[in-house]
Amino acid sequence: MIAAGAGRPYKSFADVVAACKATPGAVKYASVGIGTLGHLAMTVLGSKAGVEIMHVPYRGGGPAMNDVLGGHVDLIAGSAALVAAQLGTNMLRPILQLGRERLPALPDTQTAIEAGFPDFETLAWWGIFAPAGTPPDVVAAMATASKEILSEPATATQLKDTQHMTLLLQDGAAFKAFFDKQVAYWGKVVKDNNIRA
């Protein structure tokens, strides 16, 4: 998601775009590093909106958030877990959610799709991998155990409430299809924008 420091005037992504058009290079956003999902998502959104939002990469969420809260950077593009923890402090204002649907914790903050960017969705996701050549029975046992643990009510509730996660718990084939699609999409963004570590 994208959020602005409370001292900044931006209340919507349209406000950010208008400011970028009025004064190119004036609006800066923090991310947790070059090539991270926040960086790539903002690159795509800026391109779709026809503006450049200046990227300020940090080495992690803590330093990035500190500089946004301290007023040194206008915006932050980061995971819901990183951003939502600070929203109750009145020092940070949500601007835009990058998932397909609004998070239950942020029912009044529109998604990028609702803001006029059709089919734009950015997901921070996690998966479990095994080395190539791992015997199928070992992979199946690991998948079953992982699903059981993540499906436990206490675990699922903790992940939903603190990390704003939705658990899909797909099988290996479905996860591979999702993974391949993510690599193809974001790989093209990296190549098209000459993003380098």
Tab-separated table of N, CA and C in Angstrom, residues 92-174:
chain	number	residue	atom	x	y	z
A	92	LEU	N	0.550	9.018	9.993
A	92	LEU	CA	0.593	8.441	8.657
A	92	LEU	C	-0.834	8.341	8.131
A	93	ARG	N	-1.023	8.662	6.844
A	93	ARG	CA	-2.349	8.634	6.230
A	93	ARG	C	-2.348	7.652	5.059
A	94	PRO	N	-3.271	6.683	5.036
A	94	PRO	CA	-3.317	5.771	3.890
A	94	PRO	C	-3.783	6.501	2.641
A	95	ILE	N	-3.124	6.213	1.523
A	95	ILE	CA	-3.437	6.865	0.247
A	95	ILE	C	-4.072	5.886	-0.733
A	96	LEU	N	-3.496	4.696	-0.827
A	96	LEU	CA	-3.939	3.754	-1.850
A	96	LEU	C	-3.549	2.339	-1.451
A	97	GLN	N	-4.487	1.414	-1.651
A	97	GLN	CA	-4.188	0.000	-1.459
A	97	GLN	C	-3.871	-0.601	-2.823
A	98	LEU	N	-2.901	-1.504	-2.849
A	98	LEU	CA	-2.462	-2.052	-4.125
A	98	LEU	C	-2.988	-3.458	-4.405
A	99	GLY	N	-3.734	-4.023	-3.460
A	99	GLY	CA	-4.367	-5.315	-3.698
A	99	GLY	C	-5.644	-5.145	-4.507
A	100	ARG	N	-6.175	-6.245	-4.959
A	100	ARG	CA	-7.399	-6.210	-5.773
A	100	ARG	C	-8.608	-5.770	-4.960
A	101	GLU	N	-8.635	-6.127	-3.678
A	101	GLU	CA	-9.764	-5.780	-2.809
A	101	GLU	C	-9.275	-4.988	-1.607
A	102	ARG	N	-10.154	-4.191	-1.036
A	102	ARG	CA	-9.806	-3.421	0.151
A	102	ARG	C	-9.592	-4.349	1.338
A	103	LEU	N	-8.600	-4.020	2.150
A	103	LEU	CA	-8.374	-4.778	3.373
A	103	LEU	C	-9.479	-4.461	4.369
A	104	PRO	N	-9.932	-5.455	5.142
A	104	PRO	CA	-10.953	-5.186	6.159
A	104	PRO	C	-10.523	-4.098	7.149
A	105	ALA	N	-9.225	-3.996	7.414
A	105	ALA	CA	-8.729	-2.998	8.360
A	105	ALA	C	-8.736	-1.582	7.770
A	106	LEU	N	-8.873	-1.473	6.442
A	106	LEU	CA	-8.857	-0.161	5.775
A	106	LEU	C	-10.024	-0.033	4.797
A	107	PRO	N	-11.238	-0.106	5.302
A	107	PRO	CA	-12.395	-0.111	4.403
A	107	PRO	C	-12.619	1.196	3.648
A	108	ASP	N	-12.020	2.292	4.113
A	108	ASP	CA	-12.244	3.588	3.476
A	108	ASP	C	-11.128	4.007	2.524
A	109	THR	N	-10.127	3.147	2.342
A	109	THR	CA	-9.000	3.469	1.461
A	109	THR	C	-9.160	2.704	0.157
A	110	GLN	N	-9.246	3.443	-0.964
A	110	GLN	CA	-9.509	2.802	-2.240
A	110	GLN	C	-8.307	2.013	-2.749
A	111	THR	N	-8.599	1.096	-3.644
A	111	THR	CA	-7.560	0.308	-4.299
A	111	THR	C	-7.095	1.054	-5.551
A	112	ALA	N	-5.972	0.618	-6.100
A	112	ALA	CA	-5.480	1.214	-7.344
A	112	ALA	C	-6.487	0.998	-8.474
A	113	ILE	N	-7.142	-0.137	-8.478
A	113	ILE	CA	-8.145	-0.414	-9.507
A	113	ILE	C	-9.273	0.609	-9.407
A	114	GLU	N	-9.733	0.874	-8.184
A	114	GLU	CA	-10.798	1.857	-7.972
A	114	GLU	C	-10.334	3.277	-8.315
A	115	ALA	N	-9.031	3.524	-8.210
A	115	ALA	CA	-8.482	4.854	-8.495
A	115	ALA	C	-8.241	5.080	-9.984
A	116	GLY	N	-8.619	4.100	-10.816
A	116	GLY	CA	-8.502	4.296	-12.258
A	116	GLY	C	-7.379	3.548	-12.940
A	117	PHE	N	-6.827	2.528	-12.265
A	117	PHE	CA	-5.764	1.722	-12.864
A	117	PHE	C	-6.274	0.290	-13.022
A	118	PRO	N	-7.018	0.023	-14.092
A	118	PRO	CA	-7.655	-1.279	-14.275
A	118	PRO	C	-6.664	-2.444	-14.209
A	119	ASP	N	-7.079	-3.476	-13.525
A	119	ASP	CA	-6.301	-4.719	-13.424
A	119	ASP	C	-4.944	-4.553	-12.757
A	120	PHE	N	-4.713	-3.434	-12.082
A	120	PHE	CA	-3.437	-3.281	-11.381
A	120	PHE	C	-3.560	-3.889	-9.993
A	121	GLU	N	-2.699	-4.846	-9.743
A	121	GLU	CA	-2.694	-5.520	-8.443
A	121	GLU	C	-1.256	-5.854	-8.081
A	122	THR	N	-0.882	-5.504	-6.880
A	122	THR	CA	0.452	-5.831	-6.394
A	122	THR	C	0.288	-6.614	-5.106
A	123	LEU	N	0.820	-7.803	-5.088
A	123	LEU	CA	0.709	-8.654	-3.914
A	123	LEU	C	2.075	-8.941	-3.319
A	124	ALA	N	2.219	-8.672	-2.034
A	124	ALA	CA	3.379	-9.195	-1.308
A	124	ALA	C	2.978	-10.617	-0.947
A	125	TRP	N	3.748	-11.591	-1.345
A	125	TRP	CA	3.348	-12.978	-1.121
A	125	TRP	C	4.522	-13.808	-0.626
A	126	TRP	N	4.193	-14.908	-0.039
A	126	TRP	CA	5.189	-15.844	0.456
A	126	TRP	C	4.820	-17.237	-0.027
A	127	GLY	N	5.826	-18.039	-0.288
A	127	GLY	CA	5.610	-19.415	-0.690
A	127	GLY	C	6.670	-20.297	-0.072
A	128	ILE	N	6.437	-21.571	-0.124
A	128	ILE	CA	7.399	-22.543	0.409
A	128	ILE	C	7.965	-23.314	-0.776
A	129	PHE	N	9.284	-23.339	-0.859
A	129	PHE	CA	9.969	-23.987	-1.972
A	129	PHE	C	10.821	-25.144	-1.454
A	130	ALA	N	11.106	-26.081	-2.341
A	130	ALA	CA	12.027	-27.181	-2.046
A	130	ALA	C	13.030	-27.251	-3.194
A	131	PRO	N	14.212	-27.773	-2.934
A	131	PRO	CA	15.191	-27.885	-4.023
A	131	PRO	C	14.668	-28.744	-5.168
A	132	ALA	N	15.075	-28.408	-6.387
A	132	ALA	CA	14.715	-29.224	-7.547
A	132	ALA	C	15.183	-30.651	-7.292
A	133	GLY	N	14.368	-31.594	-7.690
A	133	GLY	CA	14.727	-32.995	-7.513
A	133	GLY	C	14.301	-33.589	-6.180
A	134	THR	N	13.652	-32.790	-5.327
A	134	THR	CA	13.153	-33.327	-4.064
A	134	THR	C	12.093	-34.376	-4.383
A	135	PRO	N	12.172	-35.551	-3.749
A	135	PRO	CA	11.194	-36.613	-4.046
A	135	PRO	C	9.757	-36.130	-3.828
A	136	PRO	N	8.844	-36.512	-4.717
A	136	PRO	CA	7.449	-36.059	-4.626
A	136	PRO	C	6.782	-36.365	-3.284
A	137	ASP	N	7.119	-37.510	-2.682
A	137	ASP	CA	6.489	-37.834	-1.401
A	137	ASP	C	6.951	-36.882	-0.296
A	138	VAL	N	8.187	-36.407	-0.390
A	138	VAL	CA	8.696	-35.439	0.592
A	138	VAL	C	8.003	-34.090	0.387
A	139	VAL	N	7.852	-33.686	-0.869
A	139	VAL	CA	7.160	-32.433	-1.179
A	139	VAL	C	5.711	-32.504	-0.679
A	140	ALA	N	5.051	-33.626	-0.940
A	140	ALA	CA	3.654	-33.784	-0.516
A	140	ALA	C	3.533	-33.737	1.006
A	141	ALA	N	4.448	-34.396	1.706
A	141	ALA	CA	4.409	-34.390	3.175
A	141	ALA	C	4.650	-32.976	3.716
A	142	MET	N	5.579	-32.266	3.104
A	142	MET	CA	5.861	-30.899	3.537
A	142	MET	C	4.650	-29.990	3.272
A	143	ALA	N	4.003	-30.160	2.131
A	143	ALA	CA	2.823	-29.357	1.797
A	143	ALA	C	1.682	-29.630	2.774
A	144	THR	N	1.464	-30.894	3.084
A	144	THR	CA	0.395	-31.257	4.015
A	144	THR	C	0.653	-30.675	5.401
A	145	ALA	N	1.881	-30.815	5.882
A	145	ALA	CA	2.224	-30.289	7.209
A	145	ALA	C	2.108	-28.766	7.243
A	146	SER	N	2.553	-28.107	6.176
A	146	SER	CA	2.480	-26.639	6.118
A	146	SER	C	1.034	-26.165	6.136
A	147	LYS	N	0.178	-26.821	5.342
A	147	LYS	CA	-1.243	-26.446	5.313
A	147	LYS	C	-1.895	-26.642	6.670
A	148	GLU	N	-1.550	-27.748	7.343
A	148	GLU	CA	-2.129	-28.011	8.659
A	148	GLU	C	-1.745	-26.930	9.663
A	149	ILE	N	-0.472	-26.574	9.668
A	149	ILE	CA	0.010	-25.555	10.615
A	149	ILE	C	-0.613	-24.199	10.316
A	150	LEU	N	-0.605	-23.798	9.046
A	150	LEU	CA	-1.132	-22.485	8.680
A	150	LEU	C	-2.651	-22.408	8.789
A	151	SER	N	-3.319	-23.554	8.792
A	151	SER	CA	-4.778	-23.584	8.929
A	151	SER	C	-5.244	-23.603	10.380
A	152	GLU	N	-4.327	-23.796	11.311
A	152	GLU	CA	-4.727	-23.755	12.715
A	152	GLU	C	-5.341	-22.399	13.011
A	153	PRO	N	-6.498	-22.351	13.668
A	153	PRO	CA	-7.188	-21.073	13.895
A	153	PRO	C	-6.308	-19.999	14.537
A	154	ALA	N	-5.510	-20.351	15.531
A	154	ALA	CA	-4.670	-19.346	16.198
A	154	ALA	C	-3.639	-18.770	15.225
A	155	THR	N	-3.043	-19.627	14.406
A	155	THR	CA	-2.037	-19.180	13.438
A	155	THR	C	-2.670	-18.325	12.353
A	156	ALA	N	-3.779	-18.801	11.785
A	156	ALA	CA	-4.454	-18.068	10.715
A	156	ALA	C	-4.930	-16.704	11.209
A	157	THR	N	-5.482	-16.658	12.421
A	157	THR	CA	-5.965	-15.392	12.984
A	157	THR	C	-4.815	-14.429	13.220
A	158	GLN	N	-3.707	-14.948	13.747
A	158	GLN	CA	-2.530	-14.106	14.001
A	158	GLN	C	-2.010	-13.490	12.708
A	159	LEU	N	-1.906	-14.293	11.657
A	159	LEU	CA	-1.415	-13.799	10.377
A	159	LEU	C	-2.376	-12.768	9.764
A	160	LYS	N	-3.662	-13.006	9.907
A	160	LYS	CA	-4.654	-12.075	9.367
A	160	LYS	C	-4.650	-10.758	10.139
A	161	ASP	N	-4.617	-10.841	11.469
A	161	ASP	CA	-4.735	-9.638	12.297
A	161	ASP	C	-3.461	-8.794	12.344
A	162	THR	N	-2.305	-9.436	12.353
A	162	THR	CA	-1.057	-8.673	12.502
A	162	THR	C	-0.348	-8.403	11.179
A	163	GLN	N	-0.516	-9.285	10.207
A	163	GLN	CA	0.184	-9.133	8.934
A	163	GLN	C	-0.755	-8.812	7.768
A	164	HIS	N	-2.067	-8.806	8.027
A	164	HIS	CA	-3.074	-8.526	7.007
A	164	HIS	C	-2.962	-9.502	5.840
A	165	MET	N	-2.704	-10.763	6.168
A	165	MET	CA	-2.532	-11.809	5.159
A	165	MET	C	-3.844	-12.528	4.873
A	166	THR	N	-3.973	-12.926	3.629
A	166	THR	CA	-5.026	-13.839	3.220
A	166	THR	C	-4.328	-15.136	2.834
A	167	LEU	N	-4.696	-16.223	3.458
A	167	LEU	CA	-4.039	-17.505	3.190
A	167	LEU	C	-4.734	-18.218	2.036
A	168	LEU	N	-3.982	-18.506	0.976
A	168	LEU	CA	-4.530	-19.226	-0.166
A	168	LEU	C	-4.259	-20.720	-0.062
A	169	LEU	N	-3.087	-21.082	0.430
A	169	LEU	CA	-2.708	-22.484	0.635
A	169	LEU	C	-2.974	-23.334	-0.594
A	170	GLN	N	-2.436	-22.900	-1.727
A	170	GLN	CA	-2.619	-23.609	-2.984
A	170	GLN	C	-1.727	-24.836	-3.071
A	171	ASP	N	-2.079	-25.735	-3.975
A	171	ASP	CA	-1.209	-26.878	-4.200
A	171	ASP	C	-0.019	-26.433	-5.055
A	172	GLY	N	0.936	-27.326	-5.226
A	172	GLY	CA	2.169	-26.987	-5.924
A	172	GLY	C	1.956	-26.502	-7.343
A	173	ALA	N	1.045	-27.123	-8.074
A	173	ALA	CA	0.820	-26.740	-9.471
A	173	ALA	C	0.231	-25.331	-9.565
A	174	ALA	N	-0.736	-25.030	-8.713
A	174	ALA	CA	-1.354	-23.696	-8.724
A	174	ALA	C	-0.343	-22.640	-8.302
